[in-house]
Short mmCIF file of C-alpha atoms in Angstrom, two decimals:
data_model
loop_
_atom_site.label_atom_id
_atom_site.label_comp_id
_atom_site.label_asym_id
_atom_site.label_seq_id
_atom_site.Cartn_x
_atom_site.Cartn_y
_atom_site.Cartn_z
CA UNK A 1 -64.17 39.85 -76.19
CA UNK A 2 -62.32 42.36 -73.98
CA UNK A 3 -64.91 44.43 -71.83
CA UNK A 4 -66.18 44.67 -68.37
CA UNK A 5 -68.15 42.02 -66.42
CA UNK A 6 -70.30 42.18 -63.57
CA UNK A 7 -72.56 39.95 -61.16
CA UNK A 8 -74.80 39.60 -60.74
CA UNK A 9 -77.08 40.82 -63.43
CA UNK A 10 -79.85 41.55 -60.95
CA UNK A 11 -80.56 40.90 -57.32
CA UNK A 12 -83.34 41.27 -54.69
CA UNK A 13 -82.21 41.38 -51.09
CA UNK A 14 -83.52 41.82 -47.58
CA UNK A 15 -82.98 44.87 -45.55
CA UNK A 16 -80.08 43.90 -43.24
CA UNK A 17 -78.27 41.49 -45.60
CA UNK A 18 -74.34 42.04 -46.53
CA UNK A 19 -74.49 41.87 -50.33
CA UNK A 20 -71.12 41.80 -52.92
CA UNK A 21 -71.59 43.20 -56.18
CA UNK A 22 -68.53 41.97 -58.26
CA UNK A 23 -67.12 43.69 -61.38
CA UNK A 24 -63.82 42.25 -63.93
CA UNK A 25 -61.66 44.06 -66.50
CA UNK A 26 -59.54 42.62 -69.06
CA UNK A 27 -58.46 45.65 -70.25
CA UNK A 28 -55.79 46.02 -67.83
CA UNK A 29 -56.97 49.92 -67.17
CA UNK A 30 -55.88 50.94 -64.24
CA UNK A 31 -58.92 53.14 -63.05
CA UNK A 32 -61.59 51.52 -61.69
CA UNK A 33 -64.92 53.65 -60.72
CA UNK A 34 -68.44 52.09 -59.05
CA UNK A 35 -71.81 54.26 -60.09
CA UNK A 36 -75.03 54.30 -58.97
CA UNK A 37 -77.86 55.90 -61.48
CA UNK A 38 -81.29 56.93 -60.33
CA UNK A 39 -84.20 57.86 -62.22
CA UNK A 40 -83.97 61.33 -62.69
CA UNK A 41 -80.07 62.04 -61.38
CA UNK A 42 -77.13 61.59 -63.06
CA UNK A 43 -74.38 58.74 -62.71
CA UNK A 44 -73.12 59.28 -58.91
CA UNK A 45 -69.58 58.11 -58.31
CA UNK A 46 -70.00 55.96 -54.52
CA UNK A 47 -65.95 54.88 -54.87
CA UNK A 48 -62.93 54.92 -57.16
CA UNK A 49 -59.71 53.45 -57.42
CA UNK A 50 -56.87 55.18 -59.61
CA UNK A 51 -54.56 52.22 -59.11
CA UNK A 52 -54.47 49.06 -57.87
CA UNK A 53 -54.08 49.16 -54.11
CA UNK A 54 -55.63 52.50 -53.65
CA UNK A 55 -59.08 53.58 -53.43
CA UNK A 56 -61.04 56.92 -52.87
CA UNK A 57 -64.44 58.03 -52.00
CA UNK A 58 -66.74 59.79 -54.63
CA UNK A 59 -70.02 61.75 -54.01
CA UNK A 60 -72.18 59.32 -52.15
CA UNK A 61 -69.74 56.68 -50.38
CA UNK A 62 -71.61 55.98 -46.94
CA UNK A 63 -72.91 52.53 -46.86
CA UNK A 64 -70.61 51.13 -49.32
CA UNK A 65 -66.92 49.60 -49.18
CA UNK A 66 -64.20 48.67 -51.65
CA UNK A 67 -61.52 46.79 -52.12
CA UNK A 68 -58.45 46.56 -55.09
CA UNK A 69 -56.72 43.67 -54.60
CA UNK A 70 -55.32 43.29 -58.01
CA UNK A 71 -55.92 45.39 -61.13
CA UNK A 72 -58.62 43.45 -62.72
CA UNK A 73 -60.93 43.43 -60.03
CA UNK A 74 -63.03 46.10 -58.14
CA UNK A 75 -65.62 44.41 -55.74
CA UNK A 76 -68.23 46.90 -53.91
CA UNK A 77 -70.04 45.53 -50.60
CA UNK A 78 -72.86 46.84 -49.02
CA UNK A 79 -72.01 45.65 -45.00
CA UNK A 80 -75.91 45.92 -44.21
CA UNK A 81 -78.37 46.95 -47.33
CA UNK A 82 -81.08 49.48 -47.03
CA UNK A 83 -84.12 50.29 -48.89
CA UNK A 84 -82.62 53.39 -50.02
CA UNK A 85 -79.85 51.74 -51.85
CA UNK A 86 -82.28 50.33 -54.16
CA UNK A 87 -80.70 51.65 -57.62
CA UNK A 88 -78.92 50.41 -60.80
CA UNK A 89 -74.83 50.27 -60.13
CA UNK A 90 -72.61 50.16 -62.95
CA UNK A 91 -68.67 49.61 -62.99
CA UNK A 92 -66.27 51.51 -65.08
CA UNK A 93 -62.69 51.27 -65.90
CA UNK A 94 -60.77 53.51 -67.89
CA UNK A 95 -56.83 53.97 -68.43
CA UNK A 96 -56.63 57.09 -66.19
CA UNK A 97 -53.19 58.78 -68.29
CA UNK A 98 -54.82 62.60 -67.57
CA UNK A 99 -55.76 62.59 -71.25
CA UNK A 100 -59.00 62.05 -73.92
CA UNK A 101 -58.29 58.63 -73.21
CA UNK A 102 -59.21 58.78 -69.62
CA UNK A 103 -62.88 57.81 -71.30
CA UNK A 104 -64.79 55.22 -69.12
CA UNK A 105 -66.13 51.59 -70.09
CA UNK A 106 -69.05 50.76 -68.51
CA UNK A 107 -70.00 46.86 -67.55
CA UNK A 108 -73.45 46.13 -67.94
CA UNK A 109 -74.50 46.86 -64.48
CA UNK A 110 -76.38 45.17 -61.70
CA UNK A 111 -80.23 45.83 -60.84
CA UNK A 112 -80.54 45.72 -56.78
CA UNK A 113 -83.87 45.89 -54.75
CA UNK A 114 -83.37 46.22 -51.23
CA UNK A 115 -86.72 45.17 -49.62
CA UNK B 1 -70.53 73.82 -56.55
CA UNK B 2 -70.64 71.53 -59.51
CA UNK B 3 -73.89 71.29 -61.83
CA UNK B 4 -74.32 69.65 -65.28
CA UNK B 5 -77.71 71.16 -66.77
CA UNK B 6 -79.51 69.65 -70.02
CA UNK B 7 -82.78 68.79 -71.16
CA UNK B 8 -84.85 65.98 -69.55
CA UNK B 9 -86.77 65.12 -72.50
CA UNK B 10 -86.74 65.51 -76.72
CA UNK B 11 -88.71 64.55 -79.54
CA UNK B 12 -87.35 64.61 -82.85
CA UNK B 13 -88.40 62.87 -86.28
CA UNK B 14 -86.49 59.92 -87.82
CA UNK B 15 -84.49 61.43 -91.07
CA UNK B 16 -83.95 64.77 -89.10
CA UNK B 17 -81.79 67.05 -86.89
CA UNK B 18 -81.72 67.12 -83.10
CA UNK B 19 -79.27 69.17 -80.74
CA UNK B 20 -78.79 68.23 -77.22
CA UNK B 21 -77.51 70.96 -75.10
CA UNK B 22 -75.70 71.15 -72.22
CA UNK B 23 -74.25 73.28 -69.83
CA UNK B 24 -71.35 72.81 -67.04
CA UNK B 25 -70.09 74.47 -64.28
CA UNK B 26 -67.08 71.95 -62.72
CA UNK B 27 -64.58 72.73 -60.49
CA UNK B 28 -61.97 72.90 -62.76
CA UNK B 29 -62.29 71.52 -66.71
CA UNK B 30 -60.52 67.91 -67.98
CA UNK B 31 -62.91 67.74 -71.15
CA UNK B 32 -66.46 67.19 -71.91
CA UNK B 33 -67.83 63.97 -72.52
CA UNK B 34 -71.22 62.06 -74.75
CA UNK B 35 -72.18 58.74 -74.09
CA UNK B 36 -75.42 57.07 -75.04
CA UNK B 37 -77.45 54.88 -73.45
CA UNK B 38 -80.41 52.44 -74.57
CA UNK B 39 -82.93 51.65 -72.03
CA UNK B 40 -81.93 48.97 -69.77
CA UNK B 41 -78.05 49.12 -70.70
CA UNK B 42 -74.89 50.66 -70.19
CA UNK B 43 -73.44 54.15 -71.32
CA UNK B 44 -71.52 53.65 -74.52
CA UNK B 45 -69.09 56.44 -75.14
CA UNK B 46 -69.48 58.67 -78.22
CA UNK B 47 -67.48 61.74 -78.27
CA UNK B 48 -64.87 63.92 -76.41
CA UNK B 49 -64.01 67.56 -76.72
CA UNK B 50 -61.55 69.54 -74.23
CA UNK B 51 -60.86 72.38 -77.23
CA UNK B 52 -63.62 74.39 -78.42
CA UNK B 53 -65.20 73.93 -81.86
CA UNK B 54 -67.03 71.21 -83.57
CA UNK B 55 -65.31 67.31 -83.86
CA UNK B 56 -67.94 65.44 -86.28
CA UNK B 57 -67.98 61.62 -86.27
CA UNK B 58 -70.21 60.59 -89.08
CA UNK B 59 -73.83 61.09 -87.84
CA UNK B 60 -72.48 62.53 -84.70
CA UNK B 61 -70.84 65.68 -83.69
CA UNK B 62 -69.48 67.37 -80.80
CA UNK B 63 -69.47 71.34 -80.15
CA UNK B 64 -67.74 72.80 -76.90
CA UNK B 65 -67.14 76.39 -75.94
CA UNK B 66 -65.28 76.31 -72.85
CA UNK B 67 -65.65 80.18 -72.14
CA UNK B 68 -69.77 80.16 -72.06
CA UNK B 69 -69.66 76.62 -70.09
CA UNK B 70 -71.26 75.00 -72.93
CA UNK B 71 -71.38 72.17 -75.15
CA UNK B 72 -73.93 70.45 -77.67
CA UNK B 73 -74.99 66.92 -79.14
CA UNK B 74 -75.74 67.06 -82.91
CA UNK B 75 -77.54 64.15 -84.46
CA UNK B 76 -78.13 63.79 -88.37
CA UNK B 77 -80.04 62.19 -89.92
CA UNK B 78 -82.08 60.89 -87.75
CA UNK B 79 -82.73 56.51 -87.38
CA UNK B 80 -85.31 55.22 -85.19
CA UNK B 81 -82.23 52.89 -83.07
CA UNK B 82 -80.83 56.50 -82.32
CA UNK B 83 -83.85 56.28 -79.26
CA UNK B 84 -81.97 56.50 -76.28
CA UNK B 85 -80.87 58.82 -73.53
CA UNK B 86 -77.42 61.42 -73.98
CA UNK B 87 -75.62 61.80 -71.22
CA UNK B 88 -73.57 64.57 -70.59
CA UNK B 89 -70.36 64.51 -68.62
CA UNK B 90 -67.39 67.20 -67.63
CA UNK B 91 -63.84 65.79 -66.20
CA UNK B 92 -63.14 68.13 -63.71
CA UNK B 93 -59.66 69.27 -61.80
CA UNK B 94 -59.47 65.80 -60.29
CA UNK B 95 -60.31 63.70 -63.37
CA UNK B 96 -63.63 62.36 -61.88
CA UNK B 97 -66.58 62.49 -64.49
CA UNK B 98 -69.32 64.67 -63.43
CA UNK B 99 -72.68 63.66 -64.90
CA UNK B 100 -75.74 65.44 -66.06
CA UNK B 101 -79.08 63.33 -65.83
CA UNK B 102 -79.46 62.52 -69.27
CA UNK B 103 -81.79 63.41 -71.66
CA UNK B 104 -84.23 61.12 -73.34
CA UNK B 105 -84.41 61.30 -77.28
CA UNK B 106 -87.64 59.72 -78.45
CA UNK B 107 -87.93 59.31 -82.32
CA UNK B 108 -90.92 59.40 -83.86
CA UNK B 109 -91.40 58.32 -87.63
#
């Protein structure tokens, strides 16, 4: 089934640690997007990538890197994990063409705990 | 700045009609966006609108006035799996999705 994987599905981690959360497309879109959701806020855009190659920063990018080495993948690393970055993240993908079908597709997102 | 407003929290009955409303204010306007979302999972996409007026999709419709900022959810028909939160969404001048926080729709029955 074509869709959007991540890993892992959940994760507690020490304060300090480096930490990779990994997200796959099939879909061959060529938008890639990294969210962070909060109880009580909205989805938050940390970093985006239009194409592969490229990336950009969203709303809350400090803490967080990303890399898009090919078009299927979009990993997002955390060099040194704080408590505050305790939150659900959630990958998207979406084709990106300026258009109605610039509609996202989430994965099923990773639970971290940052103790 | 940018600021997607809309209700934290509704109750509605199952077999009935609930309207989730929202209102935007992006810097520039690429189209309004619905997903849903069940507890513990991701935001599935339900509708788009970037004219004004009313798109219906079954139980589901869409309304968008772009001149008041505005844009509402209508659910019909109420079913007890329609529980979830309604996230609202504007594309703005860069094509990045700006979100509002949801809004939880409890059914009752």
């Amino acid at each position: 089934i074509a869709g959007i994987t991540q890993a892992p599905t959940s994760q507690i981690l020490a304060a300090g640690r480096r930490m990779t959360l990994r997200c796959t497309q099939d879909m061959r879109h060529n938008a890639m997007y990294w969210y962070r959701q909060d109880l009580g806020l909205g989805l938050r855009l940390i970093h985006y990538s239009n194409t592969a190659g490229t990336t950009g920063k969203g709303e809350v990018p400090d803490g967080y890197s990303v890399s898009r080495a090919n078009t299927d993948d979009f990993p997002l690393t955390l060099a040194s994990a704080v408590p505050s970055q305790t939150s659900v993240y959630f990958c998207a993908s979406s084709d990106a063409k300026g258009s109605g079908t610039d509609t996202q597709y989430f994965g099923p997102g990773t639970r971290l705990t940052v103790l | 700045g940018q600021n997607i407003d809309q209700p934290t929290e509704m109750t509605a009955t199952e077999g009935a009609i609930v309207q989730i409303n929202c209102t935007y204010q992006t810097s520039g306007f690429n189209g309004l966006f619905w997903y849903q979302q069940h507890a513990g999972e991701a935001p599935t996409f339900l509708s788009y609108n970037v004219l004004d007026g009313l798109e219906e999709k079954g139980r589901f419709s869409s309304f968008l006035s772009r001149s008041k900022g505005y844009s509402y959810l209508l659910l019909k028909e109420l079913q007890m799996k329609d529980s979830a939160s309604y996230l609202c969404a504007s594309m703005d001048s860069n094509y990045q999705l700006i979100w509002g926080a949801g809004t939880k729709l409890i059914i009752k029955p």
